[in-house]
Amino acid sequence: RSQDETIHYLLLQAINNVYGTVCVSFVGEMSMQERQLLSTCVTQAAMALHRIDLVEKARTSQQYEEADRLKTAILRAVSHDLRTPITIIKSAASNLHNLSNKFTAEEKLEIIQGIEHEADHLNKLVGNLLDLSRLQAGTLTLNHELNSLEEVAGDVAARVWQLTGVERISINFPETMPLVNFDYGLILQAMSNLVDNALRYEPQSSAVHIEGYTHDREVWVQIVNHGETIPAEEHDHVMEPFFQSKNGGQAGLGLPIAKGIAEAHHGRLMLQDTPGGGATFILVLPLNTEGMAFHGAEDTGC
């Protein structure tokens, strides 16, 4: 260190917040103009750090507010969704207990089946909440294997037939549809949620269509219904948990869970209007072209 060298320490301070200290080594005596220039530079740096600090605090505050809003919406909606099946179960159980001798065996069986149905509904609701919490926390474990999306669609259609006794699902996949790496159980759940949502708004006289194809190194699976068209201003919100539409309808957890599962596979869930009316949800998954296989393809050897 030279005898003519001086060390200057300046606080990076803005609006009563100290962000650090600037150490400047200077040879010789600083002129007034140099002192003012150094002070101005340090002040501007401190103000820049202060602005960054304010932006981060605002972002954190917004995240907390959004989390609190989501928590409130979920609690309100879950309380409503839980109340209905619990009321039905309690009423049915009370009738069996207090009026058992007034019911025929067939009526008792019907009441018991009603209790089982509502209990299944409760179990599904709790399962959806757990799935949503795992998706949001990023703790969902995926078991990737080469699978057929057409087989998933077939399983979904079979489940709908078992529940309703009516064939309401139309499936259309090309023969050249490749196998895709995904977690079969999770994609089955996502597609089931999308089909359940479509059936809720589909006229009883028509079918929900599941169509698959490839597009730009991706596979797209469309779930098409011809019910009510979702307003354009609601497209960005309809996949939020318990979204409340303008017409008073309330979505559950099916769509946000399907969206979360798609994103966990590095894919996405899109929404488009169905020509002529209705909504088309598109489940998009990345296509791994390395070692590509096709559903139904046979190994012919060399």
Short mmCIF file of C-alpha atoms in Angstrom, two decimals:
data_model
loop_
_atom_site.label_atom_id
_atom_site.label_comp_id
_atom_site.label_asym_id
_atom_site.label_seq_id
_atom_site.Cartn_x
_atom_site.Cartn_y
_atom_site.Cartn_z
CA ARG A 1 0.00 0.00 0.00
CA SER A 2 1.36 3.41 -1.04
CA GLN A 3 1.74 6.19 1.49
CA ASP A 4 -0.40 8.35 -0.82
CA GLU A 5 -3.16 5.69 -0.96
CA THR A 6 -6.34 6.31 1.03
CA ILE A 7 -9.20 3.92 1.71
CA HIS A 8 -12.76 5.25 1.66
CA TYR A 9 -15.72 3.30 3.07
CA LEU A 10 -19.26 4.26 2.01
CA LEU A 11 -22.51 2.69 3.13
CA LEU A 12 -24.88 1.28 0.52
CA GLN A 13 -27.88 2.82 2.25
CA ALA A 14 -31.32 3.76 0.96
CA ILE A 15 -34.45 4.68 2.92
CA ASN A 16 -33.02 3.52 6.26
CA ASN A 17 -31.95 0.18 4.76
CA VAL A 18 -28.26 -0.72 4.67
CA TYR A 19 -27.33 -3.21 1.93
CA GLY A 20 -23.57 -3.29 2.42
CA THR A 21 -20.39 -1.25 2.32
CA VAL A 22 -18.35 -0.05 -0.64
CA CYS A 23 -14.58 0.09 -0.16
CA VAL A 24 -12.69 2.40 -2.55
CA SER A 25 -8.91 2.70 -2.75
CA PHE A 26 -7.69 6.06 -4.04
CA VAL A 27 -4.17 7.34 -4.63
CA GLY A 28 -3.70 10.96 -3.69
CA GLU A 29 -6.26 13.36 -2.35
CA MET A 30 -9.78 13.18 -3.80
CA SER A 31 -11.14 16.38 -5.24
CA MET A 32 -14.61 17.60 -4.34
CA GLN A 33 -15.87 16.62 -7.80
CA GLU A 34 -14.49 13.09 -7.39
CA ARG A 35 -16.07 12.78 -3.95
CA GLN A 36 -19.44 13.87 -5.35
CA LEU A 37 -19.14 11.43 -8.28
CA LEU A 38 -18.29 8.55 -5.94
CA SER A 39 -21.14 9.47 -3.60
CA THR A 40 -23.58 9.66 -6.53
CA CYS A 41 -22.51 6.23 -7.85
CA VAL A 42 -22.87 4.63 -4.42
CA THR A 43 -26.28 6.28 -3.89
CA GLN A 44 -27.54 5.04 -7.28
CA ALA A 45 -26.29 1.54 -6.53
CA ALA A 46 -28.06 1.62 -3.15
CA MET A 47 -31.31 2.81 -4.76
CA ALA A 48 -31.06 0.03 -7.37
CA LEU A 49 -30.67 -2.54 -4.60
CA HIS A 50 -33.60 -0.95 -2.77
CA ARG A 51 -35.81 -1.26 -5.86
CA ILE A 52 -34.85 -4.91 -6.24
CA ASP A 53 -35.66 -5.43 -2.56
CA LEU A 54 -39.08 -3.81 -3.00
CA VAL A 55 -39.86 -5.96 -6.05
CA GLU A 56 -38.92 -9.15 -4.17
CA LYS A 57 -41.02 -8.13 -1.17
CA ALA A 58 -43.98 -7.32 -3.42
CA ARG A 59 -43.62 -10.67 -5.19
CA THR A 60 -43.44 -12.51 -1.87
CA SER A 61 -46.46 -10.60 -0.57
CA GLN A 62 -48.38 -11.44 -3.74
CA GLN A 63 -47.47 -15.12 -3.39
CA TYR A 64 -48.65 -15.12 0.23
CA GLU A 65 -51.89 -13.40 -0.77
CA GLU A 66 -52.44 -15.88 -3.60
CA ALA A 67 -51.73 -18.83 -1.30
CA ASP A 68 -54.11 -17.41 1.30
CA ARG A 69 -56.78 -16.82 -1.34
CA LEU A 70 -56.37 -20.37 -2.63
CA LYS A 71 -56.48 -21.79 0.90
CA THR A 72 -59.67 -19.86 1.65
CA ALA A 73 -61.28 -20.96 -1.62
CA ILE A 74 -60.34 -24.59 -1.03
CA LEU A 75 -61.60 -24.58 2.56
CA ARG A 76 -64.87 -22.95 1.51
CA ALA A 77 -65.42 -25.32 -1.41
CA VAL A 78 -64.33 -28.43 0.49
CA SER A 79 -66.63 -27.53 3.37
CA HIS A 80 -69.48 -27.30 0.89
CA ASP A 81 -68.54 -30.51 -0.93
CA LEU A 82 -68.13 -32.44 2.32
CA ARG A 83 -71.41 -31.24 3.81
CA THR A 84 -73.64 -32.80 1.15
CA PRO A 85 -72.42 -36.44 1.30
CA ILE A 86 -72.07 -36.29 5.08
CA THR A 87 -75.67 -35.08 5.39
CA ILE A 88 -76.89 -37.86 3.08
CA ILE A 89 -74.92 -40.54 4.93
CA LYS A 90 -76.13 -39.33 8.33
CA SER A 91 -79.75 -39.17 7.18
CA ALA A 92 -79.61 -42.64 5.61
CA ALA A 93 -77.91 -44.16 8.66
CA SER A 94 -80.48 -42.55 10.97
CA ASN A 95 -83.34 -43.93 8.88
CA LEU A 96 -81.85 -47.42 9.02
CA HIS A 97 -81.37 -47.14 12.78
CA ASN A 98 -84.71 -45.61 13.71
CA LEU A 99 -87.03 -46.89 10.98
CA SER A 100 -85.43 -50.21 10.09
CA ASN A 101 -88.62 -52.22 10.60
CA LYS A 102 -90.52 -49.99 8.14
CA PHE A 103 -88.25 -50.73 5.17
CA THR A 104 -88.33 -53.76 2.93
CA ALA A 105 -85.12 -55.69 2.28
CA GLU A 106 -84.90 -54.08 -1.17
CA GLU A 107 -85.30 -50.57 0.29
CA LYS A 108 -82.63 -51.29 2.91
CA LEU A 109 -80.25 -52.44 0.19
CA GLU A 110 -80.92 -49.25 -1.77
CA ILE A 111 -80.17 -47.11 1.30
CA ILE A 112 -76.95 -49.03 1.99
CA GLN A 113 -75.86 -48.61 -1.64
CA GLY A 114 -76.55 -44.89 -1.32
CA ILE A 115 -74.33 -44.72 1.76
CA GLU A 116 -71.56 -46.60 -0.08
CA HIS A 117 -71.87 -44.24 -3.06
CA GLU A 118 -71.55 -41.13 -0.88
CA ALA A 119 -68.66 -42.69 1.05
CA ASP A 120 -66.88 -43.32 -2.27
CA HIS A 121 -67.51 -39.69 -3.19
CA LEU A 122 -65.94 -38.55 0.09
CA ASN A 123 -62.97 -40.85 -0.45
CA LYS A 124 -62.45 -39.45 -3.95
CA LEU A 125 -62.61 -35.87 -2.66
CA VAL A 126 -60.01 -36.56 0.03
CA GLY A 127 -57.82 -38.37 -2.52
CA ASN A 128 -58.04 -35.38 -4.87
CA LEU A 129 -56.99 -33.04 -2.07
CA LEU A 130 -53.98 -35.24 -1.27
CA ASP A 131 -53.03 -35.45 -4.96
CA LEU A 132 -53.32 -31.67 -5.34
CA SER A 133 -51.15 -31.08 -2.27
CA ARG A 134 -48.47 -33.46 -3.60
CA LEU A 135 -48.55 -31.78 -7.02
CA GLN A 136 -48.22 -28.31 -5.52
CA ALA A 137 -45.42 -29.45 -3.19
CA GLY A 138 -43.59 -31.21 -6.03
CA THR A 139 -43.44 -34.49 -4.09
CA LEU A 140 -45.38 -36.64 -6.57
CA THR A 141 -43.32 -39.67 -7.67
CA LEU A 142 -43.62 -40.68 -11.32
CA ASN A 143 -43.08 -44.21 -12.63
CA HIS A 144 -42.15 -43.62 -16.28
CA GLU A 145 -42.61 -46.50 -18.72
CA LEU A 146 -43.39 -46.81 -22.42
CA ASN A 147 -47.18 -46.96 -22.57
CA SER A 148 -50.04 -46.63 -25.02
CA LEU A 149 -52.31 -43.59 -24.67
CA GLU A 150 -54.96 -45.46 -26.65
CA GLU A 151 -55.01 -48.15 -23.94
CA VAL A 152 -55.45 -45.45 -21.31
CA ALA A 153 -58.40 -44.07 -23.28
CA GLY A 154 -59.86 -47.58 -23.50
CA ASP A 155 -59.59 -48.04 -19.74
CA VAL A 156 -61.33 -44.69 -19.19
CA ALA A 157 -64.15 -45.67 -21.56
CA ALA A 158 -64.54 -49.04 -19.82
CA ARG A 159 -64.82 -47.34 -16.44
CA VAL A 160 -67.52 -44.99 -17.73
CA TRP A 161 -69.45 -47.94 -19.16
CA GLN A 162 -69.21 -49.83 -15.84
CA LEU A 163 -70.54 -46.81 -13.94
CA THR A 164 -73.31 -45.79 -16.34
CA GLY A 165 -74.08 -48.86 -18.43
CA VAL A 166 -73.99 -46.61 -21.51
CA GLU A 167 -71.30 -46.33 -24.17
CA ARG A 168 -70.71 -42.58 -24.23
CA ILE A 169 -67.04 -42.49 -25.22
CA SER A 170 -65.77 -42.44 -28.82
CA ILE A 171 -62.05 -43.22 -29.27
CA ASN A 172 -59.97 -42.42 -32.35
CA PHE A 173 -56.20 -42.98 -32.47
CA PRO A 174 -54.09 -43.55 -35.61
CA GLU A 175 -52.38 -46.93 -36.05
CA THR A 176 -49.04 -45.11 -36.17
CA MET A 177 -49.56 -43.52 -32.75
CA PRO A 178 -46.24 -44.02 -30.91
CA LEU A 179 -45.84 -45.32 -27.39
CA VAL A 180 -44.94 -42.61 -24.90
CA ASN A 181 -42.96 -42.50 -21.65
CA PHE A 182 -45.39 -41.68 -18.84
CA ASP A 183 -46.78 -42.86 -15.53
CA TYR A 184 -49.77 -45.00 -16.53
CA GLY A 185 -51.73 -44.55 -13.31
CA LEU A 186 -51.32 -40.77 -13.24
CA ILE A 187 -52.20 -40.24 -16.91
CA LEU A 188 -55.19 -42.55 -16.41
CA GLN A 189 -56.30 -40.29 -13.56
CA ALA A 190 -55.74 -37.13 -15.61
CA MET A 191 -57.69 -38.46 -18.60
CA SER A 192 -60.46 -39.76 -16.32
CA ASN A 193 -60.78 -36.32 -14.74
CA LEU A 194 -61.01 -34.69 -18.16
CA VAL A 195 -63.63 -37.18 -19.36
CA ASP A 196 -65.66 -36.80 -16.15
CA ASN A 197 -65.63 -33.05 -16.69
CA ALA A 198 -66.67 -33.44 -20.33
CA LEU A 199 -69.54 -35.81 -19.47
CA ARG A 200 -70.83 -33.32 -16.90
CA TYR A 201 -71.58 -30.84 -19.70
CA GLU A 202 -72.21 -33.25 -22.59
CA PRO A 203 -75.83 -33.76 -23.74
CA GLN A 204 -77.05 -37.26 -22.83
CA SER A 205 -77.74 -38.03 -26.49
CA SER A 206 -74.16 -37.47 -27.68
CA ALA A 207 -70.72 -38.90 -26.97
CA VAL A 208 -67.46 -37.51 -25.66
CA HIS A 209 -64.65 -37.98 -28.18
CA ILE A 210 -61.08 -38.94 -27.24
CA GLU A 211 -58.74 -38.34 -30.18
CA GLY A 212 -54.97 -38.74 -30.31
CA TYR A 213 -52.30 -37.59 -32.75
CA THR A 214 -48.71 -36.37 -32.92
CA HIS A 215 -47.76 -32.73 -33.40
CA ASP A 216 -44.26 -31.17 -33.41
CA ARG A 217 -42.47 -33.83 -31.31
CA GLU A 218 -45.43 -34.01 -28.97
CA VAL A 219 -48.48 -36.23 -28.57
CA TRP A 220 -51.85 -34.53 -28.22
CA VAL A 221 -54.91 -36.21 -26.75
CA GLN A 222 -58.13 -34.26 -27.24
CA ILE A 223 -61.16 -34.75 -25.01
CA VAL A 224 -64.01 -33.16 -26.94
CA ASN A 225 -67.53 -32.38 -25.74
CA HIS A 226 -70.37 -30.54 -27.46
CA GLY A 227 -72.00 -28.97 -24.41
CA GLU A 228 -71.66 -25.39 -23.23
CA THR A 229 -68.83 -23.23 -24.55
CA ILE A 230 -66.58 -21.81 -21.84
CA PRO A 231 -66.35 -17.99 -22.10
CA ALA A 232 -62.99 -16.81 -23.45
CA GLU A 233 -62.31 -14.70 -20.35
CA GLU A 234 -62.55 -17.84 -18.19
CA HIS A 235 -60.08 -19.95 -20.20
CA ASP A 236 -57.11 -18.89 -18.04
CA HIS A 237 -58.95 -19.59 -14.77
CA VAL A 238 -61.06 -22.69 -15.38
CA MET A 239 -58.16 -24.96 -14.38
CA GLU A 240 -57.77 -23.26 -10.99
CA PRO A 241 -58.98 -25.21 -7.94
CA PHE A 242 -62.69 -24.62 -7.26
CA PHE A 243 -62.96 -21.87 -9.88
CA GLN A 244 -66.33 -20.09 -9.71
CA SER A 245 -67.71 -19.27 -13.16
CA LYS A 246 -69.95 -16.30 -13.93
CA ASN A 247 -72.96 -18.58 -14.44
CA GLY A 248 -72.62 -19.76 -10.83
CA GLY A 249 -71.09 -23.13 -11.62
CA GLN A 250 -68.16 -24.29 -9.53
CA ALA A 251 -65.37 -26.52 -10.74
CA GLY A 252 -63.80 -29.04 -8.40
CA LEU A 253 -60.26 -30.39 -8.36
CA GLY A 254 -60.39 -32.59 -11.46
CA LEU A 255 -59.05 -30.04 -13.94
CA PRO A 256 -56.24 -28.60 -11.77
CA ILE A 257 -55.10 -32.15 -10.93
CA ALA A 258 -55.07 -33.08 -14.63
CA LYS A 259 -53.10 -29.90 -15.36
CA GLY A 260 -50.64 -30.68 -12.56
CA ILE A 261 -50.13 -34.25 -13.78
CA ALA A 262 -49.48 -33.01 -17.33
CA GLU A 263 -46.92 -30.48 -16.07
CA ALA A 264 -45.27 -33.13 -13.88
CA HIS A 265 -44.63 -35.00 -17.16
CA HIS A 266 -43.14 -31.81 -18.69
CA GLY A 267 -46.33 -31.44 -20.70
CA ARG A 268 -49.31 -29.12 -20.49
CA LEU A 269 -53.10 -28.96 -20.58
CA MET A 270 -54.76 -26.65 -23.10
CA LEU A 271 -58.34 -25.54 -23.67
CA GLN A 272 -59.97 -24.70 -26.99
CA ASP A 273 -63.54 -24.08 -28.08
CA THR A 274 -65.22 -27.00 -29.85
CA PRO A 275 -66.51 -25.94 -33.28
CA GLY A 276 -70.28 -25.67 -33.03
CA GLY A 277 -70.20 -25.34 -29.24
CA GLY A 278 -68.53 -27.06 -26.33
CA ALA A 279 -65.03 -27.35 -24.90
CA THR A 280 -61.99 -29.32 -26.04
CA PHE A 281 -59.28 -30.04 -23.49
CA ILE A 282 -55.94 -31.13 -24.96
CA LEU A 283 -53.51 -33.20 -22.90
CA VAL A 284 -50.04 -32.63 -24.35
CA LEU A 285 -47.06 -34.88 -23.55
CA PRO A 286 -43.51 -34.66 -24.92
CA LEU A 287 -42.56 -37.32 -27.45
CA ASN A 288 -39.22 -39.01 -26.88
CA THR A 289 -38.16 -40.06 -30.38
CA GLU A 290 -35.17 -42.08 -29.15
CA GLY A 291 -36.04 -45.76 -29.29
CA MET A 292 -39.51 -44.86 -30.53
CA ALA A 293 -42.01 -47.72 -30.50
CA PHE A 294 -45.49 -47.94 -31.94
CA HIS A 295 -48.57 -49.46 -30.38
CA GLY A 296 -49.27 -52.83 -31.97
CA ALA A 297 -45.89 -52.99 -33.74
CA GLU A 298 -44.21 -56.38 -33.93
CA ASP A 299 -40.49 -57.15 -33.70
CA THR A 300 -39.68 -58.80 -37.03
CA GLY A 301 -36.05 -59.51 -36.16
CA CYS A 302 -33.11 -59.16 -38.58
#
